[in-house]
CSV table of C-alpha atoms and ligand atoms in Angstrom, one decimal:
chain,number,residue,atom,x,y,z
Z,1,UNK,CA,76.6,258.1,38.3
Z,2,UNK,CA,75.8,260.4,35.3
Z,3,UNK,CA,77.7,263.1,36.9
Z,4,UNK,CA,80.8,261.3,36.1
Z,5,UNK,CA,80.2,263.4,32.4
Z,6,UNK,CA,80.0,266.8,34.8
Z,7,UNK,CA,83.4,268.9,35.2
Z,8,UNK,CA,84.0,268.8,39.2
Z,9,UNK,CA,84.4,272.7,38.9
Z,10,UNK,CA,80.6,272.7,39.0
Z,11,UNK,CA,81.2,272.1,42.9
Z,12,UNK,CA,82.5,275.2,42.8
Z,13,UNK,CA,79.5,277.2,41.4
Z,14,UNK,CA,77.1,274.7,43.6
Z,15,UNK,CA,78.8,275.0,46.6
Z,16,UNK,CA,75.5,276.4,48.7
Z,17,UNK,CA,73.1,274.0,47.1
Z,18,UNK,CA,75.6,271.0,47.3
Z,19,UNK,CA,75.9,272.1,51.1
Z,20,UNK,CA,71.9,271.9,51.1
Z,21,UNK,CA,71.8,268.4,49.5
Z,22,UNK,CA,73.7,266.6,52.0
Z,23,UNK,CA,70.9,266.7,53.9
Z,24,UNK,CA,68.9,264.3,51.9
Z,25,UNK,CA,72.0,262.6,50.5
Z,26,UNK,CA,75.7,263.5,51.4
Z,27,UNK,CA,75.6,263.1,54.7
Z,28,UNK,CA,73.2,259.6,55.2
Z,29,UNK,CA,75.7,258.5,52.5
Z,30,UNK,CA,78.4,259.6,54.6
Z,31,UNK,CA,77.1,258.0,57.9
Z,32,UNK,CA,77.0,254.6,56.1
Z,33,UNK,CA,80.2,254.9,55.1
Z,34,UNK,CA,81.4,255.8,58.4
Z,35,UNK,CA,79.8,252.8,60.0
Z,36,UNK,CA,81.6,250.5,57.8
Z,37,UNK,CA,85.4,252.5,57.8
Z,38,UNK,CA,85.1,252.9,61.5
Z,39,UNK,CA,87.3,255.6,62.3
Z,40,UNK,CA,88.5,255.2,66.0
Z,41,UNK,CA,90.1,257.5,68.6
Z,42,UNK,CA,93.5,258.8,68.2
Z,43,UNK,CA,93.6,257.9,64.2
Z,44,UNK,CA,95.2,259.6,61.6
Z,45,UNK,CA,92.5,260.2,58.6
Z,46,UNK,CA,92.6,261.5,54.8
Z,47,UNK,CA,89.0,261.9,53.7
Z,48,UNK,CA,89.6,262.5,50.1
Z,49,UNK,CA,86.7,264.4,47.8
Z,50,UNK,CA,85.5,265.6,51.2
Z,51,UNK,CA,82.8,268.0,49.7
Z,52,UNK,CA,81.4,270.0,52.6
Z,53,UNK,CA,82.9,267.6,55.3
Z,54,UNK,CA,79.7,265.2,55.2
Z,55,UNK,CA,82.1,262.5,56.4
Z,56,UNK,CA,85.2,264.6,57.5
Z,57,UNK,CA,83.2,266.4,60.3
Z,58,UNK,CA,81.8,263.1,62.1
Z,59,UNK,CA,85.0,261.3,61.3
Z,60,UNK,CA,86.6,264.4,63.4
Z,61,UNK,CA,84.2,263.4,66.2
Z,62,UNK,CA,84.9,260.3,66.1
Z,63,UNK,CA,88.9,260.2,66.1
Z,64,UNK,CA,88.9,263.2,69.1
Z,65,UNK,CA,91.3,265.7,69.5
Z,66,UNK,CA,94.3,263.3,69.7
Z,67,UNK,CA,93.9,262.4,66.1
Z,68,UNK,CA,93.9,264.0,63.0
Z,69,UNK,CA,91.9,264.3,59.6
Z,70,UNK,CA,93.1,265.9,56.4
Z,71,UNK,CA,90.0,266.5,54.5
Z,72,UNK,CA,91.0,267.2,50.8
Z,73,UNK,CA,88.8,268.6,47.8
Z,74,UNK,CA,89.8,270.5,44.3
Z,75,UNK,CA,86.9,272.9,45.2
Z,76,UNK,CA,87.9,276.1,46.7
Z,77,UNK,CA,83.8,276.6,47.3
Z,78,UNK,CA,82.9,273.5,48.9
Z,79,UNK,CA,86.4,274.2,51.1
Z,80,UNK,CA,85.3,277.1,52.1
Z,81,UNK,CA,82.2,275.9,54.1
Z,82,UNK,CA,84.1,273.4,55.8
Z,83,UNK,CA,86.3,275.7,57.0
Z,84,UNK,CA,84.1,277.4,58.6
Z,85,UNK,CA,82.3,274.5,59.8
Z,86,UNK,CA,85.6,273.1,61.4
Z,87,UNK,CA,86.4,275.5,63.6
Z,88,UNK,CA,85.5,274.0,66.7
Z,89,UNK,CA,87.6,270.6,65.8
Z,90,UNK,CA,91.8,271.1,66.0
Z,91,UNK,CA,91.9,268.0,64.9
Z,92,UNK,CA,90.2,268.4,61.3
Z,93,UNK,CA,92.4,269.9,58.8
Z,94,UNK,CA,90.8,271.2,55.5
Z,95,UNK,CA,92.6,271.3,52.5
Z,96,UNK,CA,92.1,272.4,49.0
Z,97,UNK,CA,94.1,270.3,47.0
Z,98,UNK,CA,94.0,267.1,44.2
Z,99,UNK,CA,93.9,263.8,46.0
Z,100,UNK,CA,95.9,262.3,43.3
Z,101,UNK,CA,98.5,264.0,44.4
Z,102,UNK,CA,98.4,264.0,48.0
Z,103,UNK,CA,101.7,264.2,49.3
Z,104,UNK,CA,101.2,262.8,53.0
Z,105,UNK,CA,100.9,259.3,53.5
Z,106,UNK,CA,101.1,256.6,56.4
Z,107,UNK,CA,97.1,257.0,57.3
Z,108,UNK,CA,95.2,254.7,59.3
Z,109,UNK,CA,92.6,255.3,57.5
Z,110,UNK,CA,92.2,256.7,54.1
Z,111,UNK,CA,88.1,257.1,52.9
Z,112,UNK,CA,86.8,258.8,49.6
Z,113,UNK,CA,82.6,259.1,49.4
Z,114,UNK,CA,81.7,259.3,46.0
Z,115,UNK,CA,85.1,260.7,44.8
Z,116,UNK,CA,87.0,257.9,42.7
Z,117,UNK,CA,84.7,257.7,39.5
Z,118,UNK,CA,85.7,261.8,39.1
Z,119,UNK,CA,89.6,260.9,38.7
Z,120,UNK,CA,90.9,261.2,35.3
Z,121,UNK,CA,92.3,257.4,35.9
Z,122,UNK,CA,90.1,255.9,38.5
Z,123,UNK,CA,92.3,253.2,38.8
Z,124,UNK,CA,95.6,254.6,39.1
Z,125,UNK,CA,94.4,257.4,41.4
Z,126,UNK,CA,92.4,254.7,43.9
Z,127,UNK,CA,96.1,252.6,43.9
Z,128,UNK,CA,97.6,255.8,44.7
Z,129,UNK,CA,95.6,257.0,47.9
Z,130,UNK,CA,95.6,253.0,49.1
Z,131,UNK,CA,99.5,253.8,48.5
Z,132,UNK,CA,98.6,256.8,51.4
Z,133,UNK,CA,97.5,253.7,53.8
Z,134,UNK,CA,100.1,252.7,56.4
Z,135,UNK,CA,100.9,248.7,56.5
Z,136,UNK,CA,97.9,247.2,58.2
Z,137,UNK,CA,95.8,250.4,57.7
Z,138,UNK,CA,92.3,250.5,56.1
Z,139,UNK,CA,91.1,251.8,53.0
Z,140,UNK,CA,87.5,252.8,52.3
Z,141,UNK,CA,85.5,253.5,49.2
Z,142,UNK,CA,82.0,254.6,48.3
Z,143,UNK,CA,80.4,254.6,44.7
Z,144,UNK,CA,76.9,254.3,43.5
Z,145,UNK,CA,75.6,251.1,42.7
Z,146,UNK,CA,74.5,250.4,38.7
Z,147,UNK,CA,71.5,252.4,38.0
Z,148,UNK,CA,71.8,255.1,41.2
Z,149,UNK,CA,70.5,258.6,40.2
Z,150,UNK,CA,71.1,258.0,36.0
Z,151,UNK,CA,67.6,258.5,35.5
Z,152,UNK,CA,68.0,262.3,37.0
Z,153,UNK,CA,70.5,262.3,34.3
Z,154,UNK,CA,68.6,260.8,31.7
Z,155,UNK,CA,65.6,263.4,32.1
Z,156,UNK,CA,68.1,266.6,32.6
Z,157,UNK,CA,69.9,265.7,29.4
Z,158,UNK,CA,66.1,265.5,27.7
Z,159,UNK,CA,65.5,269.0,29.3
Z,160,UNK,CA,69.0,270.5,27.8
Z,161,UNK,CA,68.4,269.3,24.5
Z,162,UNK,CA,65.0,270.8,24.4
Z,163,UNK,CA,65.4,273.9,25.6
Z,164,UNK,CA,68.9,274.4,23.3
Z,165,UNK,CA,67.5,273.2,20.4
Z,166,UNK,CA,70.0,270.3,20.3
Z,167,UNK,CA,69.7,266.6,18.9
Z,168,UNK,CA,68.0,264.6,21.9
Z,169,UNK,CA,71.2,263.3,23.9
Z,170,UNK,CA,72.9,259.8,23.5
Z,171,UNK,CA,73.6,257.6,25.7
Z,172,UNK,CA,76.2,258.9,28.4
Z,173,UNK,CA,79.7,257.3,27.2
Z,174,UNK,CA,80.9,254.6,29.0
Z,175,UNK,CA,82.9,254.8,32.2
Z,176,UNK,CA,85.3,252.4,33.6
Z,177,UNK,CA,83.2,252.5,37.1
Z,178,UNK,CA,80.1,250.8,34.9
Z,179,UNK,CA,82.3,247.6,35.2
Z,180,UNK,CA,82.4,247.6,39.1
Z,181,UNK,CA,79.5,249.1,40.1
Z,182,UNK,CA,78.1,245.9,41.8
Z,183,UNK,CA,79.2,244.5,45.0
Z,184,UNK,CA,81.0,241.5,43.3
Z,185,UNK,CA,82.8,243.1,40.7
Z,186,UNK,CA,83.9,246.1,43.0
Z,187,UNK,CA,85.2,243.4,45.5
Z,188,UNK,CA,87.4,241.9,43.1
Z,189,UNK,CA,88.5,245.2,42.0
Z,190,UNK,CA,89.7,246.2,45.4
Z,191,UNK,CA,91.4,243.1,45.5
Z,192,UNK,CA,93.0,243.7,42.2
Z,193,UNK,CA,94.2,247.7,44.0
Z,194,UNK,CA,96.0,245.3,46.3
Z,195,UNK,CA,93.6,245.0,49.6
Z,196,UNK,CA,92.5,242.0,51.6
Z,197,UNK,CA,90.2,241.5,54.1
Z,198,UNK,CA,87.5,243.5,51.9
Z,199,UNK,CA,84.0,243.9,52.2
Z,200,UNK,CA,81.4,245.3,49.9
Z,201,UNK,CA,78.0,246.7,51.9
Z,202,UNK,CA,75.0,248.1,49.6
Z,203,UNK,CA,73.8,250.8,51.6
Z,204,UNK,CA,70.0,251.2,50.3
Z,205,UNK,CA,68.6,254.5,49.9
Z,206,UNK,CA,65.7,256.4,48.0
Z,207,UNK,CA,65.5,260.0,47.5
Z,208,UNK,CA,62.1,261.5,47.8
Z,209,UNK,CA,61.8,263.8,44.5
Z,210,UNK,CA,59.7,266.7,45.7
Z,211,UNK,CA,60.1,269.7,43.1
Z,212,UNK,CA,62.9,270.7,45.6
Z,213,UNK,CA,64.6,268.5,46.5
Z,214,UNK,CA,64.4,267.0,42.2
Z,215,UNK,CA,66.5,270.4,41.4
Z,216,UNK,CA,68.4,270.5,44.3
Z,217,UNK,CA,70.1,267.0,43.1
Z,218,UNK,CA,71.0,269.0,40.0
Z,219,UNK,CA,72.0,272.2,41.0
Z,220,UNK,CA,74.1,270.8,44.1
Z,221,UNK,CA,75.7,267.8,42.1
Z,222,UNK,CA,78.2,267.3,39.4
Z,223,UNK,CA,75.1,267.7,37.1
Z,224,UNK,CA,75.3,271.1,37.6
Z,225,UNK,CA,77.5,270.7,34.6
Z,226,UNK,CA,75.4,270.2,31.9
Z,227,UNK,CA,74.3,273.7,31.8
Z,228,UNK,CA,76.9,276.2,32.9
Z,229,UNK,CA,76.9,277.9,29.8
Z,230,UNK,CA,73.2,278.7,29.8
Z,231,UNK,CA,72.1,282.2,30.8
Z,232,UNK,CA,69.4,282.4,33.8
Z,233,UNK,CA,66.5,282.5,31.5
Z,234,UNK,CA,67.6,278.7,29.5
Z,235,UNK,CA,68.1,277.5,33.2
Z,236,UNK,CA,64.8,277.9,34.4
Z,237,UNK,CA,63.4,276.7,31.4
Z,238,UNK,CA,65.2,273.8,31.7
Z,239,UNK,CA,64.3,273.5,35.7
Z,240,UNK,CA,60.5,273.2,34.3
Z,241,UNK,CA,61.3,270.9,31.6
Z,242,UNK,CA,63.0,268.5,33.5
Z,243,UNK,CA,60.4,268.8,36.5
Z,244,UNK,CA,58.1,268.1,33.8
Z,245,UNK,CA,59.8,265.5,32.4
Z,246,UNK,CA,60.0,263.7,35.6
Z,247,UNK,CA,56.1,264.0,36.6
Z,248,UNK,CA,55.1,262.6,33.2
Z,249,UNK,CA,57.2,260.1,34.0
Z,250,UNK,CA,55.9,259.3,37.2
Z,251,UNK,CA,58.9,259.5,39.0
Z,252,UNK,CA,58.0,260.1,42.6
Z,253,UNK,CA,61.5,258.9,44.3
Z,254,UNK,CA,64.8,258.0,43.0
Z,255,UNK,CA,67.2,255.3,43.5
Z,256,UNK,CA,70.3,256.7,45.3
Z,257,UNK,CA,71.8,253.2,46.5
Z,258,UNK,CA,75.6,253.0,47.4
Z,259,UNK,CA,78.3,250.3,47.5
Z,260,UNK,CA,80.5,251.1,50.2
Z,261,UNK,CA,84.0,248.7,49.6
Z,262,UNK,CA,86.7,248.9,52.7
Z,263,UNK,CA,89.7,246.7,52.8
Z,264,UNK,CA,93.4,246.4,54.3
Z,265,UNK,CA,96.6,247.4,52.7
Z,266,UNK,CA,98.7,244.5,53.7
K,301,LIG,C1,79.9,263.7,44.5
K,301,LIG,S1,81.0,265.1,45.7
K,301,LIG,C2,81.1,263.9,47.2
K,301,LIG,C3,81.7,265.1,48.4
K,301,LIG,C4,81.7,264.6,49.9
K,301,LIG,N1,82.7,263.0,49.8
K,301,LIG,C5,80.5,263.8,50.2
K,301,LIG,O1,80.1,262.8,50.1
K,301,LIG,O2,79.4,264.7,50.4
K,301,LIG,C6,82.7,264.8,44.8
K,301,LIG,C7,83.8,265.6,45.1
K,301,LIG,O3,85.0,264.9,44.7
K,301,LIG,C8,85.6,266.3,44.6
K,301,LIG,N2,86.9,265.7,43.5
K,301,LIG,C9,86.7,264.8,42.4
K,301,LIG,N3,88.1,264.8,42.0
K,301,LIG,C10,88.7,265.4,43.1
K,301,LIG,C11,90.7,265.4,43.2
K,301,LIG,N4,91.4,264.4,42.0
K,301,LIG,N5,90.9,265.6,44.2
K,301,LIG,C12,90.2,266.5,45.1
K,301,LIG,N6,88.9,266.5,45.1
K,301,LIG,C13,88.2,265.9,43.9
K,301,LIG,C14,85.1,267.3,43.9
K,301,LIG,O4,85.3,268.5,43.8
K,301,LIG,C15,83.8,266.7,44.4
K,301,LIG,O5,83.8,267.7,46.3
C-alpha cells in the first residue's frame, strides 16, 4: 500500500478517524483474517500491530476467559482507544510497544493484520514474530494485494503537490512488499521464513468512495502522514483537490483486497 511511505506516527494523530474507518476497512479485513487464523478457546495469542483492536477484540471473544491475547501497537492513541474497549475482557492485554522487539514467546498464534510492511526490515521483523510462536503453533499475516488502495495514494499525492506548489509526485519508491503481494509469491516467501502447511487466501473487498469515506481513508490511515506539515487551510484545500481528482477520474469505489497467509511453525 502507498501507506508504506507514511510514518506510523500518523496513526497517533489520526486515532479517532482510524477508528471510524474500522467499520468500512479494518473490521471486515480482521474478520476475514480470523476466519483463517482461527483463534480457539484457551489459546495464547499475540495480535501484533493491533490498532484499536479490529482483530484483537474478536480474538478475545474467540479464546474466552481461559485464553490470553497480547495486543501490541506503537501508537499510544490507538492503544488508548483499545484500552477503553478492552475493559470488559480480562483476557485482553493492550500494550504500547514495538512488536519487532516484543519479548514474550511460546504463543499458539501470532497474527499481524496490515502491519508487516511498516517494519523497517519487513523480512527480519516477520521472522522475529514467527519466532514468538510455539513449535506447532500458527502465524498469520495479512497484506494488501497488488494494486489495492494505491489509487487513493496517487490522487492524494497529486492533490498535495497542487496545494503546496511542489512538482507532481514521482511514482512511490519500491518497497519489498511489492515483490510478494500476489498469492503465489506470498506463500513462497512465508515458506522461506520457515512456515509449513501454508495457505494464502484472497479476501476481495471494494470500498465505496463516498466523499466521507474517501477522505476518512486518508485521515484515518498512514496516508495522513502525507500532510502532517500542512496547516488547516492547506489541509482543507488538499481535501477538495483530492475529492475533485477522484471525481474527475470517475472513481466511485476502490479495491481494498487483501491476502491472508497462514502457516505453521514446525
Ligand atoms: C494499517 S494499521 C492496522 C491496524 C490493525 N491491525 C487493523 O487492522 O485495524 C497498521 C498498524 O501497525 C502499527 N505498527 C507499525 N509498525 C509497528 C511496530 N513495529 N510495532 C507495533 N506496531 C506497529 C501502526 O501503529 C498501526 O497501528
